[in-house]
Amino acid sequence: MHGQSIPIDWQSSMNLSSPGFQFSSVNYQALFLSQINTKSLFSCAQTCHSNGNCRIFDFNDQSLQCRLFQGNIITMGSLVASSSPQSRVGSKKYNAEQFLNHGQSCSLCEGSRYMRCINNTCHCEMNTYFDGLICQSQKLLGGECMNSTECRSDLNYTCLPRQQCGPSTFQIGVLVGGYGNGTAGNSLNALYYPIGLYVNINETIYVGDLMNGRVIRLHQGSLVGSIVAGSGTPGATNTQLGAASGVYVDASHNIYASDSLYNRVMLWSKNATSGSLVAGTSSVSGNTASTLSGPSGIVVDSLGNLYVSDYYNHRVMKWAPNASNGSYAAGNGTAGNSPQQLNLPIGIYLDEFNSYLYVADSNNHRIQRFRLGISMNGTTVAGGNGQGSASNQLDTPYGMYVSNKTGALYIADYNNHRVQQWNLGATYGKTLAGVAASTFQIGVLVGGYGNGTAGNSLNALYYPIGLYVNINETIYVGDLMNGRVIKLHQGSLVGSIVAGSGTPGASNTQLGAASGIYVDASRNIYASDSLYNRVMLWSKNATSGSLVAGTSTVSGNTASTLNGPSGVVVDSLGNLYVSDYYNHRVMKWAPNASNGSYAAGNGTAGNSPQQLNLPIGIYLDEFNSYLYVADSNNHRIQRFQLGISMNGITVAGGNGQGSASNQLDTPYGVYVSNKTGALYIADYNNHRVQQWNLGATYALTMIGVTGNSGTNLMLLNNPSNTFLNHNETYLYVNDRSNNRVLRFTMT
């Protein structure tokens, strides 16, 4: 890949893997650059060399597929087995000589493959930073950093105070115990490996300070605690604790502390200076009914029965008050992953009302729930999908707490450095605190300039609203303010005008404001014109349109007129449905009809089941005769059963205008998955796309950051429409105020 006559800042050398491998990135959307077909491995390497942003490539010799990636091959992915025995992965090699002119005049890096000119100075290429010697790949979510130049700026990442890359919108904790800088200590404002935790009704905090052999009590507002169990000097006497691994405080302020070093549970009565043995045999490790081995989590029920997780014995034991022996509550004492078994259990939680005992089954990477007194078979309620960092996995969970209000589990996911919120009945968790394993969705630009700028050239958009993607992945965009429909082919950002002239107007060759579009199987284009209150039909390859709904340039609320038409869809019989924005209704036009009939809404603004308020996007599920309407000013999605009832059912939102997970704020568009029934909603004023699963009472944010607009490919600014491609591998989004269309990979 290099020769003596080629300048050093244009050369590149490659490391090649052994045959039979392909590259697997930690974040495909953030690292993937492009995919082409090439004739050989050498051609693929040449393609990577010619792309200054490419640092990794792989080539499949059977499909001739060449994929290019940015990023660091060591820290941002791995080599995995390929279906082709001759597939290979390559990565560029860099040396300091290629970056000697960093920070110098642009005349010294002209033609460089690895630097670019910014403000007359040589700088690193996109998504890289200068480490003093070479331009390194900027780091992804959770990457260790010293300053923000090391983090992916296009993803809106910064170097967080914890010296990890991530968005500034992450949960920020408030320090309530310990120094806060990662330093251990034994003073009263220090901690050394805190494990046990209990907070009473007065918000007083009790901490099992493992390595200091004590339980510390902290009052709100003070970082200086007091010792309430143990002496602070680890030991085996009744005044000491060896390793305070679990703590529970009852209503009388008596403190139970498990001592994993001396295999016992001690009880400190309120204000006592020494403890008494309540479970285990002090200093004796064993697996009998009277002994423990590494006790950790503890909890006491209203009858005084003590439950303790017996770590090395792979069981949870129950001790009745004053008993000298315990009995099995969960696990059978043998490590395993069957429903009857545990493997190194740590934290436990008791839901006494339902007789449920939850166990952090750490080495099985799951949370098990047992029905006390009913069955020794546990049910996996979180994790259980192998050790890992995916949203449906855990890695050595240490503790959990269950919400009395919602039943959600809050799990300390130890080796993933995060707290997962696992809602009742969910199959995956959401990262509540810490760095999530997966990153925000990163879009791929498929239309518009991409930097938020509007324009009227063929590679520009100005407030895209309408959106349609056909079976060939050809994209049609209703370019509102340019009065046109633009067709974009995959791989090209330069489109062609297929409806309207690009100069807004009222003639048959023009559109005033292309607010909604639909393309039928014959490639005829229906375009709603919200400025001139009409829907126009452009037959395939036509240079002018014909009126199919409304009365051109006339605003009204009669059967033959429209007022601000927006969303449009056509069924298999040629019936046209159009949302009539200012008339608060959806109208149906039969083929060649001069008048329409009501399909949804009664023409009066309101929030009853029969009413709509400024409807915009619509989606037709013809198989089930369902019409979905983005009822924007009611902040909800309504579903109507066509021909059956004019009463709509709220299937998303409807809980007032807002940004909570069960709310929407002016939804503009909606698309429904044919596979799952999930709704993908363009939540306009929240700058996000919400995935509202079938029958759910709340949504998951799939794209964007709630309440945060921006131009990087992670953020949206007033999304106005969504569209799934035919096999539902991609979701397309009109990012209206950023004047672009983005494509996101479905996960």
PDB file of N, CA and C in Angstrom, residues 409-449:
ATOM      1  N   LEU A 409     -37.922  -3.314  39.072  1.00  0.00           N
ATOM      2  CA  LEU A 409     -36.699  -3.671  39.788  1.00  0.00           C
ATOM      3  C   LEU A 409     -35.605  -2.658  39.456  1.00  0.00           C
ATOM      4  N   TYR A 410     -34.848  -2.268  40.458  1.00  0.00           N
ATOM      5  CA  TYR A 410     -33.686  -1.398  40.274  1.00  0.00           C
ATOM      6  C   TYR A 410     -32.463  -2.212  40.669  1.00  0.00           C
ATOM      7  N   ILE A 411     -31.645  -2.523  39.677  1.00  0.00           N
ATOM      8  CA  ILE A 411     -30.611  -3.550  39.821  1.00  0.00           C
ATOM      9  C   ILE A 411     -29.228  -2.931  39.754  1.00  0.00           C
ATOM     10  N   ALA A 412     -28.406  -3.230  40.759  1.00  0.00           N
ATOM     11  CA  ALA A 412     -26.995  -2.830  40.730  1.00  0.00           C
ATOM     12  C   ALA A 412     -26.250  -3.830  39.863  1.00  0.00           C
ATOM     13  N   ASP A 413     -25.998  -3.443  38.612  1.00  0.00           N
ATOM     14  CA  ASP A 413     -25.388  -4.321  37.606  1.00  0.00           C
ATOM     15  C   ASP A 413     -23.872  -4.113  37.673  1.00  0.00           C
ATOM     16  N   TYR A 414     -23.249  -4.858  38.566  1.00  0.00           N
ATOM     17  CA  TYR A 414     -21.896  -4.598  39.061  1.00  0.00           C
ATOM     18  C   TYR A 414     -20.854  -4.417  37.961  1.00  0.00           C
ATOM     19  N   ASN A 415     -20.654  -5.412  37.154  1.00  0.00           N
ATOM     20  CA  ASN A 415     -19.578  -5.344  36.157  1.00  0.00           C
ATOM     21  C   ASN A 415     -19.928  -4.521  34.929  1.00  0.00           C
ATOM     22  N   ASN A 416     -21.199  -4.130  34.807  1.00  0.00           N
ATOM     23  CA  ASN A 416     -21.574  -3.211  33.727  1.00  0.00           C
ATOM     24  C   ASN A 416     -21.572  -1.761  34.186  1.00  0.00           C
ATOM     25  N   HIS A 417     -21.303  -1.550  35.478  1.00  0.00           N
ATOM     26  CA  HIS A 417     -21.152  -0.192  36.008  1.00  0.00           C
ATOM     27  C   HIS A 417     -22.398   0.660  35.748  1.00  0.00           C
ATOM     28  N   ARG A 418     -23.541   0.074  36.029  1.00  0.00           N
ATOM     29  CA  ARG A 418     -24.778   0.780  35.760  1.00  0.00           C
ATOM     30  C   ARG A 418     -25.868   0.295  36.710  1.00  0.00           C
ATOM     31  N   VAL A 419     -26.931   1.077  36.810  1.00  0.00           N
ATOM     32  CA  VAL A 419     -28.146   0.648  37.495  1.00  0.00           C
ATOM     33  C   VAL A 419     -29.220   0.484  36.439  1.00  0.00           C
ATOM     34  N   GLN A 420     -29.819  -0.706  36.398  1.00  0.00           N
ATOM     35  CA  GLN A 420     -30.841  -1.014  35.410  1.00  0.00           C
ATOM     36  C   GLN A 420     -32.226  -0.956  36.043  1.00  0.00           C
ATOM     37  N   GLN A 421     -33.133  -0.290  35.361  1.00  0.00           N
ATOM     38  CA  GLN A 421     -34.542  -0.307  35.743  1.00  0.00           C
ATOM     39  C   GLN A 421     -35.243  -1.333  34.876  1.00  0.00           C
ATOM     40  N   TRP A 422     -35.737  -2.388  35.534  1.00  0.00           N
ATOM     41  CA  TRP A 422     -36.379  -3.484  34.807  1.00  0.00           C
ATOM     42  C   TRP A 422     -37.850  -3.480  35.199  1.00  0.00           C
ATOM     43  N   ASN A 423     -38.686  -2.977  34.304  1.00  0.00           N
ATOM     44  CA  ASN A 423     -40.092  -2.828  34.630  1.00  0.00           C
ATOM     45  C   ASN A 423     -40.792  -4.178  34.733  1.00  0.00           C
ATOM     46  N   LEU A 424     -41.887  -4.196  35.462  1.00  0.00           N
ATOM     47  CA  LEU A 424     -42.634  -5.421  35.713  1.00  0.00           C
ATOM     48  C   LEU A 424     -43.033  -6.081  34.400  1.00  0.00           C
ATOM     49  N   GLY A 425     -42.614  -7.319  34.206  1.00  0.00           N
ATOM     50  CA  GLY A 425     -42.965  -8.079  33.020  1.00  0.00           C
ATOM     51  C   GLY A 425     -42.127  -7.783  31.799  1.00  0.00           C
ATOM     52  N   ALA A 426     -41.167  -6.850  31.912  1.00  0.00           N
ATOM     53  CA  ALA A 426     -40.345  -6.473  30.763  1.00  0.00           C
ATOM     54  C   ALA A 426     -39.334  -7.564  30.435  1.00  0.00           C
ATOM     55  N   THR A 427     -38.882  -7.552  29.201  1.00  0.00           N
ATOM     56  CA  THR A 427     -37.864  -8.514  28.766  1.00  0.00           C
ATOM     57  C   THR A 427     -36.487  -7.879  28.668  1.00  0.00           C
ATOM     58  N   TYR A 428     -36.375  -6.621  29.048  1.00  0.00           N
ATOM     59  CA  TYR A 428     -35.090  -5.931  29.018  1.00  0.00           C
ATOM     60  C   TYR A 428     -35.126  -4.798  30.042  1.00  0.00           C
ATOM     61  N   GLY A 429     -33.959  -4.285  30.374  1.00  0.00           N
ATOM     62  CA  GLY A 429     -33.855  -3.190  31.316  1.00  0.00           C
ATOM     63  C   GLY A 429     -33.458  -1.895  30.634  1.00  0.00           C
ATOM     64  N   LYS A 430     -33.701  -0.783  31.326  1.00  0.00           N
ATOM     65  CA  LYS A 430     -33.277   0.537  30.871  1.00  0.00           C
ATOM     66  C   LYS A 430     -32.233   1.052  31.849  1.00  0.00           C
ATOM     67  N   THR A 431     -31.199   1.676  31.325  1.00  0.00           N
ATOM     68  CA  THR A 431     -30.136   2.188  32.184  1.00  0.00           C
ATOM     69  C   THR A 431     -30.596   3.474  32.841  1.00  0.00           C
ATOM     70  N   LEU A 432     -30.708   3.429  34.169  1.00  0.00           N
ATOM     71  CA  LEU A 432     -31.147   4.588  34.939  1.00  0.00           C
ATOM     72  C   LEU A 432     -29.970   5.431  35.397  1.00  0.00           C
ATOM     73  N   ALA A 433     -28.888   4.790  35.742  1.00  0.00           N
ATOM     74  CA  ALA A 433     -27.691   5.507  36.199  1.00  0.00           C
ATOM     75  C   ALA A 433     -26.466   4.746  35.718  1.00  0.00           C
ATOM     76  N   GLY A 434     -25.400   5.482  35.448  1.00  0.00           N
ATOM     77  CA  GLY A 434     -24.198   4.876  34.913  1.00  0.00           C
ATOM     78  C   GLY A 434     -24.185   4.938  33.405  1.00  0.00           C
ATOM     79  N   VAL A 435     -23.253   4.251  32.809  1.00  0.00           N
ATOM     80  CA  VAL A 435     -23.085   4.268  31.360  1.00  0.00           C
ATOM     81  C   VAL A 435     -23.749   3.044  30.768  1.00  0.00           C
ATOM     82  N   ALA A 436     -24.706   3.285  29.878  1.00  0.00           N
ATOM     83  CA  ALA A 436     -25.409   2.176  29.245  1.00  0.00           C
ATOM     84  C   ALA A 436     -24.485   1.413  28.316  1.00  0.00           C
ATOM     85  N   ALA A 437     -24.790   0.154  28.138  1.00  0.00           N
ATOM     86  CA  ALA A 437     -23.966  -0.659  27.246  1.00  0.00           C
ATOM     87  C   ALA A 437     -24.126  -0.234  25.797  1.00  0.00           C
ATOM     88  N   SER A 438     -25.346   0.096  25.413  1.00  0.00           N
ATOM     89  CA  SER A 438     -25.576   0.517  24.033  1.00  0.00           C
ATOM     90  C   SER A 438     -25.676   2.028  23.975  1.00  0.00           C
ATOM     91  N   THR A 439     -25.434   2.585  22.824  1.00  0.00           N
ATOM     92  CA  THR A 439     -25.439   4.018  22.680  1.00  0.00           C
ATOM     93  C   THR A 439     -26.752   4.481  22.092  1.00  0.00           C
ATOM     94  N   PHE A 440     -26.887   5.796  22.060  1.00  0.00           N
ATOM     95  CA  PHE A 440     -28.035   6.349  21.382  1.00  0.00           C
ATOM     96  C   PHE A 440     -28.004   5.973  19.902  1.00  0.00           C
ATOM     97  N   GLN A 441     -29.172   5.903  19.296  1.00  0.00           N
ATOM     98  CA  GLN A 441     -29.261   5.645  17.876  1.00  0.00           C
ATOM     99  C   GLN A 441     -28.590   6.778  17.104  1.00  0.00           C
ATOM    100  N   ILE A 442     -27.778   6.415  16.137  1.00  0.00           N
ATOM    101  CA  ILE A 442     -27.106   7.384  15.289  1.00  0.00           C
ATOM    102  C   ILE A 442     -27.684   7.265  13.895  1.00  0.00           C
ATOM    103  N   GLY A 443     -28.154   8.362  13.347  1.00  0.00           N
ATOM    104  CA  GLY A 443     -28.772   8.336  12.050  1.00  0.00           C
ATOM    105  C   GLY A 443     -27.769   8.413  10.914  1.00  0.00           C
ATOM    106  N   VAL A 444     -28.215   7.949   9.760  1.00  0.00           N
ATOM    107  CA  VAL A 444     -27.451   8.081   8.514  1.00  0.00           C
ATOM    108  C   VAL A 444     -28.195   9.094   7.648  1.00  0.00           C
ATOM    109  N   LEU A 445     -27.494  10.090   7.181  1.00  0.00           N
ATOM    110  CA  LEU A 445     -28.107  11.129   6.366  1.00  0.00           C
ATOM    111  C   LEU A 445     -28.479  10.565   5.002  1.00  0.00           C
ATOM    112  N   VAL A 446     -29.765  10.697   4.621  1.00  0.00           N
ATOM    113  CA  VAL A 446     -30.195  10.231   3.298  1.00  0.00           C
ATOM    114  C   VAL A 446     -30.866  11.338   2.495  1.00  0.00           C
ATOM    115  N   GLY A 447     -31.027  12.521   3.086  1.00  0.00           N
ATOM    116  CA  GLY A 447     -31.626  13.632   2.363  1.00  0.00           C
ATOM    117  C   GLY A 447     -31.345  14.946   3.060  1.00  0.00           C
ATOM    118  N   GLY A 448     -31.057  15.997   2.283  1.00  0.00           N
ATOM    119  CA  GLY A 448     -30.772  17.310   2.849  1.00  0.00           C
ATOM    120  C   GLY A 448     -29.291  17.495   3.097  1.00  0.00           C
ATOM    121  N   TYR A 449     -28.933  18.732   3.453  1.00  0.00           N
ATOM    122  CA  TYR A 449     -27.526  19.035   3.715  1.00  0.00           C
ATOM    123  C   TYR A 449     -27.011  18.303   4.960  1.00  0.00           C
TER     124      TYR A 449
END
